[in-house]
Amino acid sequence: MTVFVPVLIVLATFVAMEWVAWSSHKYIMHGFGWGWHRDHHEPHDKTFEKNDLYAVVGAAMSISMFMLGSDLVLGDAAWWPATFIGIGILLYGIVYTLVHDGLVHQRYFRWVPKRGYAKRLVQAHKLHHATIGKEGGVSFGFVFARDPAKLRAELKAQREAGIAVVRDSVGA
């Protein structure tokens, strides 16, 4: 096996994880899993949030893939691609932690980007937090951010349609 196939699996998994994160954020975290996610949308002075339990779920997904790929655990039943899927999930988790928790919410370091894609990520996620409660909202992804102007227009339409309650400070 060449190095190309494992690298392709890792990269494909990383990209697929943005879809997994977007859909689980929109339909689980802002749905039946709101109980864990709510404190992430509310002011607090705690170091940890219930929302951090979702990181544990992501870690369990990665660890499960490493186990499925390990002949130490499963012997001849091991499935070799699982190891590289586990690496892709792990890398996405690291990037998520640095971008979402670090850059956007500044839980680990303080840096406010003035331009470029990092600024776009921060703006998009702040627009996600512009709604009050779990209904409506925009920008459910974490690594790939849409144009903030389009997100503002979408928030404005949601507010006008009565789908979402939008904080006044975002200009939607």
Short mmCIF file of C-alpha atoms in Angstrom, two decimals:
data_model
loop_
_atom_site.label_atom_id
_atom_site.label_comp_id
_atom_site.label_asym_id
_atom_site.label_seq_id
_atom_site.Cartn_x
_atom_site.Cartn_y
_atom_site.Cartn_z
CA MET A 1 0.00 0.00 0.00
CA THR A 2 1.38 3.39 -0.95
CA VAL A 3 1.17 6.39 1.32
CA PHE A 4 -1.32 7.98 -1.11
CA VAL A 5 -4.32 5.89 -0.02
CA PRO A 6 -3.93 6.48 3.75
CA VAL A 7 -3.38 10.22 3.20
CA LEU A 8 -6.45 10.35 0.98
CA ILE A 9 -8.50 8.58 3.67
CA VAL A 10 -7.31 11.04 6.34
CA LEU A 11 -8.10 14.07 4.14
CA ALA A 12 -11.49 12.72 3.06
CA THR A 13 -12.37 12.00 6.68
CA PHE A 14 -11.32 15.51 7.74
CA VAL A 15 -13.57 17.07 5.06
CA ALA A 16 -16.42 14.68 5.90
CA MET A 17 -16.12 15.67 9.57
CA GLU A 18 -17.15 19.22 8.70
CA TRP A 19 -20.42 17.79 7.33
CA VAL A 20 -20.77 15.59 10.44
CA ALA A 21 -20.10 18.63 12.66
CA TRP A 22 -22.51 20.86 10.69
CA SER A 23 -25.35 18.36 10.71
CA SER A 24 -24.90 17.31 14.34
CA HIS A 25 -24.64 20.97 15.36
CA LYS A 26 -27.80 21.94 13.48
CA TYR A 27 -29.96 18.88 14.17
CA ILE A 28 -28.64 17.46 17.45
CA MET A 29 -27.07 20.34 19.39
CA HIS A 30 -29.85 22.72 18.34
CA GLY A 31 -32.41 19.92 18.62
CA PHE A 32 -32.77 17.16 21.18
CA GLY A 33 -29.18 17.73 22.44
CA TRP A 34 -29.82 21.38 23.36
CA GLY A 35 -29.48 20.47 27.05
CA TRP A 36 -25.75 19.93 26.57
CA HIS A 37 -25.31 22.82 24.11
CA ARG A 38 -27.38 25.57 25.77
CA ASP A 39 -24.67 26.81 28.14
CA HIS A 40 -22.40 27.40 25.15
CA HIS A 41 -24.88 30.06 23.97
CA GLU A 42 -25.32 31.69 27.37
CA PRO A 43 -22.91 33.87 29.34
CA HIS A 44 -21.07 32.04 32.13
CA ASP A 45 -17.78 32.19 34.00
CA LYS A 46 -17.09 28.46 34.19
CA THR A 47 -13.96 26.87 32.74
CA PHE A 48 -15.94 23.96 31.32
CA GLU A 49 -19.36 23.82 29.69
CA LYS A 50 -21.78 20.89 29.34
CA ASN A 51 -21.21 21.51 25.61
CA ASP A 52 -17.67 20.13 26.08
CA LEU A 53 -19.27 16.69 26.36
CA TYR A 54 -19.62 16.80 22.58
CA ALA A 55 -15.81 16.80 22.36
CA VAL A 56 -15.84 13.59 24.40
CA VAL A 57 -18.27 12.10 21.84
CA GLY A 58 -15.87 13.11 19.03
CA ALA A 59 -12.94 11.57 20.90
CA ALA A 60 -14.93 8.35 21.37
CA MET A 61 -15.56 8.25 17.61
CA SER A 62 -11.84 8.59 16.92
CA ILE A 63 -10.82 6.05 19.56
CA SER A 64 -13.41 3.61 18.21
CA MET A 65 -11.87 3.87 14.75
CA PHE A 66 -8.37 3.26 16.16
CA MET A 67 -9.72 0.18 17.92
CA LEU A 68 -11.40 -1.12 14.73
CA GLY A 69 -8.12 -0.67 12.89
CA SER A 70 -5.97 -2.31 15.52
CA ASP A 71 -4.97 -5.92 15.23
CA LEU A 72 -4.01 -5.70 18.92
CA VAL A 73 -7.70 -5.31 19.74
CA LEU A 74 -9.45 -7.23 16.95
CA GLY A 75 -6.70 -9.48 15.64
CA ASP A 76 -7.45 -10.70 12.12
CA ALA A 77 -10.81 -8.89 12.19
CA ALA A 78 -9.06 -5.48 12.17
CA TRP A 79 -10.06 -3.14 9.35
CA TRP A 80 -6.96 -1.16 8.30
CA PRO A 81 -8.76 1.96 6.88
CA ALA A 82 -10.30 2.58 10.32
CA THR A 83 -6.94 3.72 11.70
CA PHE A 84 -6.70 6.46 9.08
CA ILE A 85 -10.34 7.44 9.61
CA GLY A 86 -9.48 7.76 13.31
CA ILE A 87 -6.54 10.02 12.42
CA GLY A 88 -8.82 12.21 10.26
CA ILE A 89 -11.34 12.55 13.10
CA LEU A 90 -8.50 13.32 15.53
CA LEU A 91 -7.06 16.02 13.25
CA TYR A 92 -10.49 17.58 12.80
CA GLY A 93 -10.90 17.61 16.59
CA ILE A 94 -7.56 19.37 17.03
CA VAL A 95 -8.40 21.99 14.38
CA TYR A 96 -11.89 22.42 15.86
CA THR A 97 -10.43 22.97 19.32
CA LEU A 98 -7.89 25.51 18.09
CA VAL A 99 -10.34 27.36 15.79
CA HIS A 100 -13.64 27.20 17.69
CA ASP A 101 -12.57 27.15 21.32
CA GLY A 102 -9.25 28.96 20.86
CA LEU A 103 -9.68 31.54 18.10
CA VAL A 104 -13.43 32.20 18.12
CA HIS A 105 -14.24 31.90 21.84
CA GLN A 106 -10.70 32.70 23.05
CA ARG A 107 -10.72 30.00 25.71
CA TYR A 108 -6.99 29.22 25.28
CA PHE A 109 -5.39 32.28 23.72
CA ARG A 110 -6.19 35.89 22.82
CA TRP A 111 -5.92 36.93 19.19
CA VAL A 112 -8.44 38.90 17.18
CA PRO A 113 -7.77 38.52 13.45
CA LYS A 114 -8.02 41.74 11.44
CA ARG A 115 -8.35 40.18 7.98
CA GLY A 116 -8.39 36.98 5.99
CA TYR A 117 -10.07 33.67 6.55
CA ALA A 118 -9.52 33.70 10.32
CA LYS A 119 -11.55 36.92 10.55
CA ARG A 120 -14.27 35.36 8.39
CA LEU A 121 -14.44 32.32 10.70
CA VAL A 122 -14.82 34.54 13.76
CA GLN A 123 -17.50 36.68 12.10
CA ALA A 124 -19.47 33.64 10.89
CA HIS A 125 -19.46 32.03 14.30
CA LYS A 126 -20.42 35.26 16.05
CA LEU A 127 -23.38 35.43 13.67
CA HIS A 128 -24.24 31.88 14.73
CA HIS A 129 -24.41 33.17 18.31
CA ALA A 130 -26.61 36.11 17.26
CA THR A 131 -29.82 34.16 17.82
CA ILE A 132 -31.43 33.72 21.21
CA GLY A 133 -32.37 30.11 21.89
CA LYS A 134 -32.05 27.06 19.70
CA GLU A 135 -34.42 28.04 16.88
CA GLY A 136 -33.18 29.37 13.54
CA GLY A 137 -29.58 30.43 13.22
CA VAL A 138 -26.84 30.34 10.63
CA SER A 139 -23.30 29.03 10.27
CA PHE A 140 -23.48 25.63 11.92
CA GLY A 141 -20.11 24.50 10.55
CA PHE A 142 -16.83 25.04 12.35
CA VAL A 143 -13.96 25.10 9.86
CA PHE A 144 -15.53 26.23 6.58
CA ALA A 145 -17.29 29.60 6.92
CA ARG A 146 -19.75 31.20 4.52
CA ASP A 147 -19.67 34.90 3.61
CA PRO A 148 -20.76 36.94 6.67
CA ALA A 149 -22.83 39.32 4.48
CA LYS A 150 -24.89 36.36 3.22
CA LEU A 151 -25.26 35.06 6.77
CA ARG A 152 -26.53 38.47 7.96
CA ALA A 153 -29.10 38.49 5.16
CA GLU A 154 -30.21 34.97 6.12
CA LEU A 155 -30.57 36.03 9.77
CA LYS A 156 -32.61 39.06 8.72
CA ALA A 157 -34.94 36.83 6.70
CA GLN A 158 -35.31 34.43 9.64
CA ARG A 159 -36.15 37.30 11.99
CA GLU A 160 -38.71 38.74 9.56
CA ALA A 161 -40.30 35.29 9.11
CA GLY A 162 -40.48 34.79 12.87
CA ILE A 163 -38.20 31.74 12.71
CA ALA A 164 -35.49 33.14 14.97
CA VAL A 165 -35.07 35.75 17.66
CA VAL A 166 -31.97 37.74 16.68
CA ARG A 167 -30.01 39.95 19.05
CA ASP A 168 -30.19 43.61 18.00
CA SER A 169 -26.41 44.08 18.04
CA VAL A 170 -25.70 42.08 14.85
CA GLY A 171 -27.35 44.35 12.36
CA ALA A 172 -29.43 41.59 10.82
#
